[in-house]
Amino acid sequence: MPIETVADNLGLKIVRHAALCPFHDDKHPSLHFNLKKNRYKCFACGESGDVIDLVMKYNNIGFMDAVNWIGNNEVNMGRDNHHEGNDYNDGHEDVVDIEYLEVLMKDRSINEEAARFLFEERKIEKWVVEWCGLSSVSVDTPCWRWGKAFYDAPSLLIPYRDVDGKLLSVQGRYLGKENKPRFRFPKRSMTGMYNKPVIASLKEGDELWITEGPSDCWAMMSAGRKAVAIPSANSLAMGDIRLLTGGLPKGVTLHMAPDNDSPGMELFQTLKRHFPELRGHVLPDGVKDFGEVWKRDVRSF
């Protein structure tokens, strides 16, 4: 949820990404909002945090009450959780054309470039590709039935679905060599966590692994583990937080092997705050992420 949308809903008056800090007797706007990181910081009193921190501190409530408050106010907040830079609709209604995307994904195929990427480079098991419903396009493909070309070719098509299998959007992963955006989502896509249908397969005592992107998720599943992907803390929707904090079967444990870099550890620490029971695992030395562990056949993990 965008930090400024939440702040506005709380009653803060925002001008040029700043507002009077409600946590001290502020005379000049010292509370600043970082839209890229979706965080706030007061440069006078030092208060800082993310969306949930802001609601908790402003309303003087606990974590779950803050999550519920945001969930109950999502409609009033405009649901502006979308990916920027994809203005392709040429004036048509600004919603994702799910009906068209369903047709696009109905007859799935894996072209030569996608097969090389998935099976040769990433060593992904074919059953995982089938489970996740991956497909590909070999020619530039419009994202709207009336629109211009949107998915560049060749691209891997990655469907994001809800727990019940309902299609939320389709991400394109460009596999060509030209200087084009690697990842493309339809504008206004609201996807959140990736591979949510796996939640429905969980049983008491299962492990659920949180990875940092679809490709790591495929690798984790190829290794025989049930997994979801949360690419960034900002991509985690309130419904996903509620699902992972109270919507899992009894005894399911959360696990994560963060990437061996600073962003990976920062993401783990942020998720740890949302999910205190999250168990961390250290990757072997010399590998960047679990996808590399899998394709290198590192069995010590």
PDB file of C-alpha atoms in Angstrom:
ATOM      1  CA  MET A   1       0.000   0.000   0.000  1.00  0.00           C
ATOM      2  CA  PRO A   2       1.539   3.403  -0.958  1.00  0.00           C
ATOM      3  CA  ILE A   3       2.871   5.173   2.138  1.00  0.00           C
ATOM      4  CA  GLU A   4       1.488   8.586   1.170  1.00  0.00           C
ATOM      5  CA  THR A   5      -1.983   7.138   0.518  1.00  0.00           C
ATOM      6  CA  VAL A   6      -2.008   5.663   4.018  1.00  0.00           C
ATOM      7  CA  ALA A   7      -0.678   8.903   5.540  1.00  0.00           C
ATOM      8  CA  ASP A   8      -3.366  10.898   3.763  1.00  0.00           C
ATOM      9  CA  ASN A   9      -6.019   8.480   5.031  1.00  0.00           C
ATOM     10  CA  LEU A  10      -4.708   8.984   8.547  1.00  0.00           C
ATOM     11  CA  GLY A  11      -5.256  12.718   8.141  1.00  0.00           C
ATOM     12  CA  LEU A  12      -1.726  13.962   7.509  1.00  0.00           C
ATOM     13  CA  LYS A  13      -1.476  16.911   5.111  1.00  0.00           C
ATOM     14  CA  ILE A  14       1.241  16.108   2.588  1.00  0.00           C
ATOM     15  CA  VAL A  15       2.993  18.759   0.523  1.00  0.00           C
ATOM     16  CA  ARG A  16       5.901  17.798  -1.742  1.00  0.00           C
ATOM     17  CA  HIS A  17       6.294  14.420  -0.005  1.00  0.00           C
ATOM     18  CA  ALA A  18       6.529  15.969   3.474  1.00  0.00           C
ATOM     19  CA  ALA A  19       4.177  16.612   6.388  1.00  0.00           C
ATOM     20  CA  LEU A  20       4.170  17.844   9.973  1.00  0.00           C
ATOM     21  CA  CYS A  21       5.404  14.984  12.129  1.00  0.00           C
ATOM     22  CA  PRO A  22       2.626  13.721  14.438  1.00  0.00           C
ATOM     23  CA  PHE A  23       5.153  12.165  16.824  1.00  0.00           C
ATOM     24  CA  HIS A  24       6.535  15.415  18.217  1.00  0.00           C
ATOM     25  CA  ASP A  25       5.612  19.103  18.394  1.00  0.00           C
ATOM     26  CA  ASP A  26       6.567  19.833  14.804  1.00  0.00           C
ATOM     27  CA  LYS A  27       6.489  23.428  13.583  1.00  0.00           C
ATOM     28  CA  HIS A  28       7.844  22.793  10.089  1.00  0.00           C
ATOM     29  CA  PRO A  29       7.232  19.690   7.939  1.00  0.00           C
ATOM     30  CA  SER A  30      10.015  17.309   8.951  1.00  0.00           C
ATOM     31  CA  LEU A  31       8.283  13.989   8.208  1.00  0.00           C
ATOM     32  CA  HIS A  32       9.416  12.879   4.753  1.00  0.00           C
ATOM     33  CA  PHE A  33       8.090  10.063   2.581  1.00  0.00           C
ATOM     34  CA  ASN A  34      10.320   7.903   0.386  1.00  0.00           C
ATOM     35  CA  LEU A  35       8.030   6.644  -2.371  1.00  0.00           C
ATOM     36  CA  LYS A  36      10.609   4.266  -3.810  1.00  0.00           C
ATOM     37  CA  LYS A  37      11.195   2.466  -0.510  1.00  0.00           C
ATOM     38  CA  ASN A  38       7.607   3.070   0.705  1.00  0.00           C
ATOM     39  CA  ARG A  39       8.876   4.341   4.042  1.00  0.00           C
ATOM     40  CA  TYR A  40       8.747   7.482   6.163  1.00  0.00           C
ATOM     41  CA  LYS A  41      11.348   9.253   8.303  1.00  0.00           C
ATOM     42  CA  CYS A  42      11.254  12.331  10.502  1.00  0.00           C
ATOM     43  CA  PHE A  43      14.492  14.258  10.255  1.00  0.00           C
ATOM     44  CA  ALA A  44      13.748  16.060  13.523  1.00  0.00           C
ATOM     45  CA  CYS A  45      12.752  13.338  16.027  1.00  0.00           C
ATOM     46  CA  GLY A  46      14.133  10.335  14.124  1.00  0.00           C
ATOM     47  CA  GLU A  47      10.905   8.301  13.909  1.00  0.00           C
ATOM     48  CA  SER A  48      10.936   6.045  10.835  1.00  0.00           C
ATOM     49  CA  GLY A  49       9.362   2.905   9.444  1.00  0.00           C
ATOM     50  CA  ASP A  50       7.069   1.395   6.868  1.00  0.00           C
ATOM     51  CA  VAL A  51       3.312   1.572   6.282  1.00  0.00           C
ATOM     52  CA  ILE A  52       2.394  -0.678   9.206  1.00  0.00           C
ATOM     53  CA  ASP A  53       4.744   1.185  11.552  1.00  0.00           C
ATOM     54  CA  LEU A  54       3.043   4.448  10.634  1.00  0.00           C
ATOM     55  CA  VAL A  55      -0.436   3.100  11.378  1.00  0.00           C
ATOM     56  CA  MET A  56       0.717   1.418  14.608  1.00  0.00           C
ATOM     57  CA  LYS A  57       2.410   4.537  15.967  1.00  0.00           C
ATOM     58  CA  TYR A  58      -0.183   7.043  14.778  1.00  0.00           C
ATOM     59  CA  ASN A  59      -3.149   5.063  16.130  1.00  0.00           C
ATOM     60  CA  ASN A  60      -1.240   3.617  19.114  1.00  0.00           C
ATOM     61  CA  ILE A  61      -2.291   0.056  18.227  1.00  0.00           C
ATOM     62  CA  GLY A  62      -0.584  -3.304  17.814  1.00  0.00           C
ATOM     63  CA  PHE A  63       0.687  -5.036  14.700  1.00  0.00           C
ATOM     64  CA  MET A  64      -2.408  -7.122  13.844  1.00  0.00           C
ATOM     65  CA  ASP A  65      -4.753  -4.213  14.616  1.00  0.00           C
ATOM     66  CA  ALA A  66      -2.716  -2.087  12.181  1.00  0.00           C
ATOM     67  CA  VAL A  67      -2.925  -4.797   9.515  1.00  0.00           C
ATOM     68  CA  ASN A  68      -6.689  -5.026   9.994  1.00  0.00           C
ATOM     69  CA  TRP A  69      -7.030  -1.223   9.945  1.00  0.00           C
ATOM     70  CA  ILE A  70      -5.264  -1.047   6.589  1.00  0.00           C
ATOM     71  CA  GLY A  71      -7.296  -3.956   5.245  1.00  0.00           C
ATOM     72  CA  ASN A  72     -10.554  -2.315   6.298  1.00  0.00           C
ATOM     73  CA  ASN A  73      -9.544   0.953   4.649  1.00  0.00           C
ATOM     74  CA  GLU A  74      -8.159  -0.447   1.385  1.00  0.00           C
ATOM     75  CA  VAL A  75     -11.193   0.639  -0.659  1.00  0.00           C
ATOM     76  CA  ASN A  76     -10.929   4.216   0.606  1.00  0.00           C
ATOM     77  CA  MET A  77      -7.239   4.228  -0.200  1.00  0.00           C
ATOM     78  CA  GLY A  78      -7.880   3.714  -3.904  1.00  0.00           C
ATOM     79  CA  ARG A  79      -5.918   0.435  -4.222  1.00  0.00           C
ATOM     80  CA  ASP A  80      -3.160   2.242  -6.133  1.00  0.00           C
ATOM     81  CA  ASN A  81      -0.758  -0.697  -5.938  1.00  0.00           C
ATOM     82  CA  HIS A  82       0.519  -0.840  -9.525  1.00  0.00           C
ATOM     83  CA  HIS A  83       3.670  -0.989 -11.580  1.00  0.00           C
ATOM     84  CA  GLU A  84       4.685   2.242 -13.251  1.00  0.00           C
ATOM     85  CA  GLY A  85       6.028   2.880 -16.693  1.00  0.00           C
ATOM     86  CA  ASN A  86       3.560   0.745 -18.651  1.00  0.00           C
ATOM     87  CA  ASP A  87       1.255   3.323 -20.259  1.00  0.00           C
ATOM     88  CA  TYR A  88      -0.025   1.170 -23.075  1.00  0.00           C
ATOM     89  CA  ASN A  89      -3.802   1.473 -22.891  1.00  0.00           C
ATOM     90  CA  ASP A  90      -4.201   4.431 -25.281  1.00  0.00           C
ATOM     91  CA  GLY A  91      -7.062   5.973 -23.303  1.00  0.00           C
ATOM     92  CA  HIS A  92      -9.062   2.804 -22.650  1.00  0.00           C
ATOM     93  CA  GLU A  93     -10.417   1.900 -19.239  1.00  0.00           C
ATOM     94  CA  ASP A  94      -7.513   1.742 -16.809  1.00  0.00           C
ATOM     95  CA  VAL A  95      -7.912  -1.831 -15.577  1.00  0.00           C
ATOM     96  CA  VAL A  96      -6.139  -5.066 -16.345  1.00  0.00           C
ATOM     97  CA  ASP A  97      -7.893  -6.986 -19.123  1.00  0.00           C
ATOM     98  CA  ILE A  98      -8.038 -10.310 -17.253  1.00  0.00           C
ATOM     99  CA  GLU A  99     -10.378 -11.852 -19.815  1.00  0.00           C
ATOM    100  CA  TYR A 100      -7.845 -11.247 -22.574  1.00  0.00           C
ATOM    101  CA  LEU A 101      -4.974 -12.509 -20.419  1.00  0.00           C
ATOM    102  CA  GLU A 102      -6.906 -15.706 -19.660  1.00  0.00           C
ATOM    103  CA  VAL A 103      -7.249 -16.314 -23.403  1.00  0.00           C
ATOM    104  CA  LEU A 104      -3.556 -15.535 -23.913  1.00  0.00           C
ATOM    105  CA  MET A 105      -2.575 -18.090 -21.254  1.00  0.00           C
ATOM    106  CA  LYS A 106      -5.085 -20.774 -22.263  1.00  0.00           C
ATOM    107  CA  ASP A 107      -2.927 -22.478 -24.892  1.00  0.00           C
ATOM    108  CA  ARG A 108       0.454 -22.453 -23.195  1.00  0.00           C
ATOM    109  CA  SER A 109       3.688 -23.146 -25.027  1.00  0.00           C
ATOM    110  CA  ILE A 110       7.380 -22.997 -24.184  1.00  0.00           C
ATOM    111  CA  ASN A 111       9.415 -21.667 -27.099  1.00  0.00           C
ATOM    112  CA  GLU A 112      13.112 -22.279 -27.726  1.00  0.00           C
ATOM    113  CA  GLU A 113      14.309 -19.257 -25.748  1.00  0.00           C
ATOM    114  CA  ALA A 114      12.074 -20.073 -22.781  1.00  0.00           C
ATOM    115  CA  ALA A 115      13.149 -23.730 -22.796  1.00  0.00           C
ATOM    116  CA  ARG A 116      16.807 -22.719 -22.814  1.00  0.00           C
ATOM    117  CA  PHE A 117      16.247 -20.287 -19.933  1.00  0.00           C
ATOM    118  CA  LEU A 118      14.148 -22.645 -17.786  1.00  0.00           C
ATOM    119  CA  PHE A 119      15.653 -26.064 -18.421  1.00  0.00           C
ATOM    120  CA  GLU A 120      19.264 -25.427 -19.473  1.00  0.00           C
ATOM    121  CA  GLU A 121      20.176 -22.262 -17.568  1.00  0.00           C
ATOM    122  CA  ARG A 122      17.950 -22.559 -14.485  1.00  0.00           C
ATOM    123  CA  LYS A 123      17.580 -26.358 -14.337  1.00  0.00           C
ATOM    124  CA  ILE A 124      13.886 -26.042 -13.470  1.00  0.00           C
ATOM    125  CA  GLU A 125      11.882 -29.266 -13.332  1.00  0.00           C
ATOM    126  CA  LYS A 126       9.206 -29.597 -16.015  1.00  0.00           C
ATOM    127  CA  TRP A 127       6.480 -30.340 -13.451  1.00  0.00           C
ATOM    128  CA  VAL A 128       7.181 -26.956 -11.828  1.00  0.00           C
ATOM    129  CA  VAL A 129       6.723 -25.185 -15.177  1.00  0.00           C
ATOM    130  CA  GLU A 130       3.403 -27.014 -15.550  1.00  0.00           C
ATOM    131  CA  TRP A 131       2.305 -26.261 -11.967  1.00  0.00           C
ATOM    132  CA  CYS A 132       3.060 -22.561 -12.338  1.00  0.00           C
ATOM    133  CA  GLY A 133       1.357 -22.396 -15.754  1.00  0.00           C
ATOM    134  CA  LEU A 134       4.329 -20.760 -17.469  1.00  0.00           C
ATOM    135  CA  SER A 135       4.095 -19.906 -21.146  1.00  0.00           C
ATOM    136  CA  SER A 136       5.975 -17.823 -23.703  1.00  0.00           C
ATOM    137  CA  VAL A 137       5.560 -15.629 -26.768  1.00  0.00           C
ATOM    138  CA  SER A 138       7.734 -15.609 -29.880  1.00  0.00           C
ATOM    139  CA  VAL A 139       6.249 -12.471 -31.454  1.00  0.00           C
ATOM    140  CA  ASP A 140       5.415  -9.119 -29.871  1.00  0.00           C
ATOM    141  CA  THR A 141       2.031  -9.545 -28.242  1.00  0.00           C
ATOM    142  CA  PRO A 142      -0.578  -6.950 -27.251  1.00  0.00           C
ATOM    143  CA  CYS A 143      -1.653  -6.972 -23.637  1.00  0.00           C
ATOM    144  CA  TRP A 144      -5.087  -5.577 -24.490  1.00  0.00           C
ATOM    145  CA  ARG A 145      -7.331  -6.965 -27.193  1.00  0.00           C
ATOM    146  CA  TRP A 146      -7.507  -3.438 -28.659  1.00  0.00           C
ATOM    147  CA  GLY A 147      -3.973  -2.399 -27.704  1.00  0.00           C
ATOM    148  CA  LYS A 148      -0.533  -2.158 -29.206  1.00  0.00           C
ATOM    149  CA  ALA A 149       2.303  -4.637 -28.658  1.00  0.00           C
ATOM    150  CA  PHE A 150       3.162  -4.912 -24.965  1.00  0.00           C
ATOM    151  CA  TYR A 151       4.962  -8.193 -24.244  1.00  0.00           C
ATOM    152  CA  ASP A 152       8.226  -7.982 -26.170  1.00  0.00           C
ATOM    153  CA  ALA A 153       9.377 -11.123 -27.938  1.00  0.00           C
ATOM    154  CA  PRO A 154      10.799 -13.466 -26.990  1.00  0.00           C
ATOM    155  CA  SER A 155       9.347 -13.385 -23.475  1.00  0.00           C
ATOM    156  CA  LEU A 156       8.438 -15.829 -20.762  1.00  0.00           C
ATOM    157  CA  LEU A 157       4.870 -15.274 -19.485  1.00  0.00           C
ATOM    158  CA  ILE A 158       4.466 -15.698 -15.728  1.00  0.00           C
ATOM    159  CA  PRO A 159       0.881 -15.794 -14.414  1.00  0.00           C
ATOM    160  CA  TYR A 160       0.178 -14.461 -10.924  1.00  0.00           C
ATOM    161  CA  ARG A 161      -2.849 -16.147  -9.366  1.00  0.00           C
ATOM    162  CA  ASP A 162      -4.738 -15.896  -6.098  1.00  0.00           C
ATOM    163  CA  VAL A 163      -4.949 -18.782  -3.635  1.00  0.00           C
ATOM    164  CA  ASP A 164      -8.048 -20.094  -5.415  1.00  0.00           C
ATOM    165  CA  GLY A 165      -6.336 -19.961  -8.823  1.00  0.00           C
ATOM    166  CA  LYS A 166      -8.015 -16.766 -10.006  1.00  0.00           C
ATOM    167  CA  LEU A 167      -5.745 -14.939 -12.468  1.00  0.00           C
ATOM    168  CA  LEU A 168      -4.516 -11.589 -11.129  1.00  0.00           C
ATOM    169  CA  SER A 169      -2.097 -10.583 -13.894  1.00  0.00           C
ATOM    170  CA  VAL A 170       0.675 -11.877 -16.157  1.00  0.00           C
ATOM    171  CA  GLN A 171       4.282 -10.757 -15.932  1.00  0.00           C
ATOM    172  CA  GLY A 172       6.482 -10.792 -19.003  1.00  0.00           C
ATOM    173  CA  ARG A 173      10.158 -11.735 -18.613  1.00  0.00           C
ATOM    174  CA  TYR A 174      12.063 -10.595 -21.712  1.00  0.00           C
ATOM    175  CA  LEU A 175      14.552 -13.214 -22.955  1.00  0.00           C
ATOM    176  CA  GLY A 176      16.013 -11.360 -25.919  1.00  0.00           C
ATOM    177  CA  LYS A 177      19.307  -9.511 -26.300  1.00  0.00           C
ATOM    178  CA  GLU A 178      18.027  -6.034 -27.190  1.00  0.00           C
ATOM    179  CA  ASN A 179      18.000  -3.194 -24.677  1.00  0.00           C
ATOM    180  CA  LYS A 180      14.390  -3.586 -23.505  1.00  0.00           C
ATOM    181  CA  PRO A 181      12.791  -3.748 -20.052  1.00  0.00           C
ATOM    182  CA  ARG A 182      13.377  -7.200 -18.594  1.00  0.00           C
ATOM    183  CA  PHE A 183      10.121  -7.373 -16.637  1.00  0.00           C
ATOM    184  CA  ARG A 184       6.745  -6.005 -17.753  1.00  0.00           C
ATOM    185  CA  PHE A 185       3.421  -5.985 -15.921  1.00  0.00           C
ATOM    186  CA  PRO A 186       0.149  -4.570 -17.250  1.00  0.00           C
ATOM    187  CA  LYS A 187      -0.567  -1.226 -15.653  1.00  0.00           C
ATOM    188  CA  ARG A 188      -2.735  -1.381 -12.510  1.00  0.00           C
ATOM    189  CA  SER A 189      -1.665  -4.943 -11.827  1.00  0.00           C
ATOM    190  CA  MET A 190      -2.273  -5.888  -8.196  1.00  0.00           C
ATOM    191  CA  THR A 191      -0.408  -9.125  -7.692  1.00  0.00           C
ATOM    192  CA  GLY A 192       1.331  -9.247  -4.328  1.00  0.00           C
ATOM    193  CA  MET A 193       2.894 -12.575  -3.421  1.00  0.00           C
ATOM    194  CA  TYR A 194       3.768 -15.018  -6.223  1.00  0.00           C
ATOM    195  CA  ASN A 195       2.584 -18.658  -6.371  1.00  0.00           C
ATOM    196  CA  LYS A 196      -0.235 -18.186  -3.868  1.00  0.00           C
ATOM    197  CA  PRO A 197      -2.068 -21.348  -5.071  1.00  0.00           C
ATOM    198  CA  VAL A 198       0.556 -23.391  -3.206  1.00  0.00           C
ATOM    199  CA  ILE A 199      -1.033 -22.127   0.022  1.00  0.00           C
ATOM    200  CA  ALA A 200      -4.081 -24.290  -0.681  1.00  0.00           C
ATOM    201  CA  SER A 201      -1.865 -27.396  -0.794  1.00  0.00           C
ATOM    202  CA  LEU A 202      -0.309 -26.864   2.640  1.00  0.00           C
ATOM    203  CA  LYS A 203      -0.968 -29.389   5.373  1.00  0.00           C
ATOM    204  CA  GLU A 204      -0.339 -29.359   9.106  1.00  0.00           C
ATOM    205  CA  GLY A 205       3.385 -29.365   9.824  1.00  0.00           C
ATOM    206  CA  ASP A 206       4.478 -28.357   6.300  1.00  0.00           C
ATOM    207  CA  GLU A 207       7.291 -25.905   5.584  1.00  0.00           C
ATOM    208  CA  LEU A 208       6.578 -22.865   3.408  1.00  0.00           C
ATOM    209  CA  TRP A 209       9.664 -21.210   1.924  1.00  0.00           C
ATOM    210  CA  ILE A 210       9.693 -17.505   1.046  1.00  0.00           C
ATOM    211  CA  THR A 211      11.937 -16.652  -1.901  1.00  0.00           C
ATOM    212  CA  GLU A 212      12.828 -13.323  -3.500  1.00  0.00           C
ATOM    213  CA  GLY A 213      11.462 -13.829  -6.999  1.00  0.00           C
ATOM    214  CA  PRO A 214       9.698 -16.284  -9.311  1.00  0.00           C
ATOM    215  CA  SER A 215      12.901 -17.918 -10.587  1.00  0.00           C
ATOM    216  CA  ASP A 216      14.098 -18.666  -7.038  1.00  0.00           C
ATOM    217  CA  CYS A 217      10.597 -19.942  -6.272  1.00  0.00           C
ATOM    218  CA  TRP A 218      10.802 -22.368  -9.234  1.00  0.00           C
ATOM    219  CA  ALA A 219      14.211 -23.543  -8.033  1.00  0.00           C
ATOM    220  CA  MET A 220      12.943 -24.076  -4.490  1.00  0.00           C
ATOM    221  CA  MET A 221       9.985 -26.067  -5.780  1.00  0.00           C
ATOM    222  CA  SER A 222      12.277 -28.088  -8.052  1.00  0.00           C
ATOM    223  CA  ALA A 223      14.164 -28.980  -4.878  1.00  0.00           C
ATOM    224  CA  GLY A 224      10.958 -30.424  -3.465  1.00  0.00           C
ATOM    225  CA  ARG A 225       9.947 -27.541  -1.195  1.00  0.00           C
ATOM    226  CA  LYS A 226       6.664 -25.641  -1.217  1.00  0.00           C
ATOM    227  CA  ALA A 227       7.456 -22.008  -1.910  1.00  0.00           C
ATOM    228  CA  VAL A 228       6.114 -18.538  -2.610  1.00  0.00           C
ATOM    229  CA  ALA A 229       7.961 -15.418  -3.745  1.00  0.00           C
ATOM    230  CA  ILE A 230       7.980 -11.926  -2.285  1.00  0.00           C
ATOM    231  CA  PRO A 231      10.246  -9.840  -4.559  1.00  0.00           C
ATOM    232  CA  SER A 232      10.256  -6.857  -2.164  1.00  0.00           C
ATOM    233  CA  ALA A 233       8.635  -5.762   1.065  1.00  0.00           C
ATOM    234  CA  ASN A 234       6.723  -3.105  -0.894  1.00  0.00           C
ATOM    235  CA  SER A 235       5.118  -5.777  -3.083  1.00  0.00           C
ATOM    236  CA  LEU A 236       3.566  -7.516  -0.066  1.00  0.00           C
ATOM    237  CA  ALA A 237      -0.161  -6.745   0.070  1.00  0.00           C
ATOM    238  CA  MET A 238      -2.124  -6.524   3.309  1.00  0.00           C
ATOM    239  CA  GLY A 239      -4.088  -9.625   2.348  1.00  0.00           C
ATOM    240  CA  ASP A 240      -0.815 -11.545   1.968  1.00  0.00           C
ATOM    241  CA  ILE A 241       0.318 -10.426   5.427  1.00  0.00           C
ATOM    242  CA  ARG A 242      -2.963 -11.585   6.940  1.00  0.00           C
ATOM    243  CA  LEU A 243      -2.682 -14.865   5.061  1.00  0.00           C
ATOM    244  CA  LEU A 244       0.830 -15.614   6.324  1.00  0.00           C
ATOM    245  CA  THR A 245       0.149 -14.490   9.902  1.00  0.00           C
ATOM    246  CA  GLY A 246      -3.165 -16.227  10.502  1.00  0.00           C
ATOM    247  CA  GLY A 247      -4.386 -18.037   7.401  1.00  0.00           C
ATOM    248  CA  LEU A 248      -2.055 -21.027   7.258  1.00  0.00           C
ATOM    249  CA  PRO A 249      -2.829 -24.527   8.546  1.00  0.00           C
ATOM    250  CA  LYS A 250      -1.746 -25.294  12.102  1.00  0.00           C
ATOM    251  CA  GLY A 251       1.927 -26.057  12.475  1.00  0.00           C
ATOM    252  CA  VAL A 252       3.085 -24.652   9.113  1.00  0.00           C
ATOM    253  CA  THR A 253       6.500 -23.019   9.526  1.00  0.00           C
ATOM    254  CA  LEU A 254       7.925 -20.170   7.454  1.00  0.00           C
ATOM    255  CA  HIS A 255      11.480 -20.372   6.118  1.00  0.00           C
ATOM    256  CA  MET A 256      13.737 -18.125   4.046  1.00  0.00           C
ATOM    257  CA  ALA A 257      17.265 -18.335   2.655  1.00  0.00           C
ATOM    258  CA  PRO A 258      18.045 -14.667   1.867  1.00  0.00           C
ATOM    259  CA  ASP A 259      20.204 -13.730  -1.090  1.00  0.00           C
ATOM    260  CA  ASN A 260      23.866 -13.301  -0.176  1.00  0.00           C
ATOM    261  CA  ASP A 261      23.779  -9.516  -0.546  1.00  0.00           C
ATOM    262  CA  SER A 262      22.650  -6.445   1.383  1.00  0.00           C
ATOM    263  CA  PRO A 263      19.195  -6.150  -0.274  1.00  0.00           C
ATOM    264  CA  GLY A 264      18.537  -9.815   0.522  1.00  0.00           C
ATOM    265  CA  MET A 265      19.349  -9.374   4.198  1.00  0.00           C
ATOM    266  CA  GLU A 266      17.342  -6.138   4.371  1.00  0.00           C
ATOM    267  CA  LEU A 267      14.322  -7.916   2.919  1.00  0.00           C
ATOM    268  CA  PHE A 268      14.714 -10.756   5.418  1.00  0.00           C
ATOM    269  CA  GLN A 269      14.858  -8.336   8.348  1.00  0.00           C
ATOM    270  CA  THR A 270      11.785  -6.494   7.087  1.00  0.00           C
ATOM    271  CA  LEU A 271       9.831  -9.721   6.659  1.00  0.00           C
ATOM    272  CA  LYS A 272      11.025 -10.902  10.064  1.00  0.00           C
ATOM    273  CA  ARG A 273       9.287  -7.913  11.597  1.00  0.00           C
ATOM    274  CA  HIS A 274       6.031  -8.900   9.890  1.00  0.00           C
ATOM    275  CA  PHE A 275       6.508 -12.615  10.599  1.00  0.00           C
ATOM    276  CA  PRO A 276       8.541 -13.087  13.826  1.00  0.00           C
ATOM    277  CA  GLU A 277       8.350 -16.875  13.423  1.00  0.00           C
ATOM    278  CA  LEU A 278      10.207 -16.714  10.069  1.00  0.00           C
ATOM    279  CA  ARG A 279      13.276 -18.973  10.195  1.00  0.00           C
ATOM    280  CA  GLY A 280      16.409 -17.850   8.362  1.00  0.00           C
ATOM    281  CA  HIS A 281      18.846 -20.153   6.570  1.00  0.00           C
ATOM    282  CA  VAL A 282      22.340 -19.255   5.347  1.00  0.00           C
ATOM    283  CA  LEU A 283      23.240 -20.054   1.759  1.00  0.00           C
ATOM    284  CA  PRO A 284      26.603 -21.699   1.004  1.00  0.00           C
ATOM    285  CA  ASP A 285      29.579 -19.414   0.434  1.00  0.00           C
ATOM    286  CA  GLY A 286      30.130 -18.268  -3.113  1.00  0.00           C
ATOM    287  CA  VAL A 287      26.516 -18.361  -4.308  1.00  0.00           C
ATOM    288  CA  LYS A 288      24.219 -15.371  -4.729  1.00  0.00           C
ATOM    289  CA  ASP A 289      20.779 -16.914  -4.308  1.00  0.00           C
ATOM    290  CA  PHE A 290      18.956 -20.223  -4.073  1.00  0.00           C
ATOM    291  CA  GLY A 291      18.494 -20.321  -7.845  1.00  0.00           C
ATOM    292  CA  GLU A 292      22.275 -20.488  -8.137  1.00  0.00           C
ATOM    293  CA  VAL A 293      22.430 -23.171  -5.446  1.00  0.00           C
ATOM    294  CA  TRP A 294      20.011 -25.282  -7.448  1.00  0.00           C
ATOM    295  CA  LYS A 295      21.567 -24.864 -10.894  1.00  0.00           C
ATOM    296  CA  ARG A 296      25.042 -25.528  -9.464  1.00  0.00           C
ATOM    297  CA  ASP A 297      23.702 -28.670  -7.761  1.00  0.00           C
ATOM    298  CA  VAL A 298      25.071 -27.553  -4.393  1.00  0.00           C
ATOM    299  CA  ARG A 299      23.757 -30.238  -2.044  1.00  0.00           C
ATOM    300  CA  SER A 300      25.239 -28.859   1.170  1.00  0.00           C
ATOM    301  CA  PHE A 301      22.282 -26.520   1.683  1.00  0.00           C
TER     302      PHE A 301
END
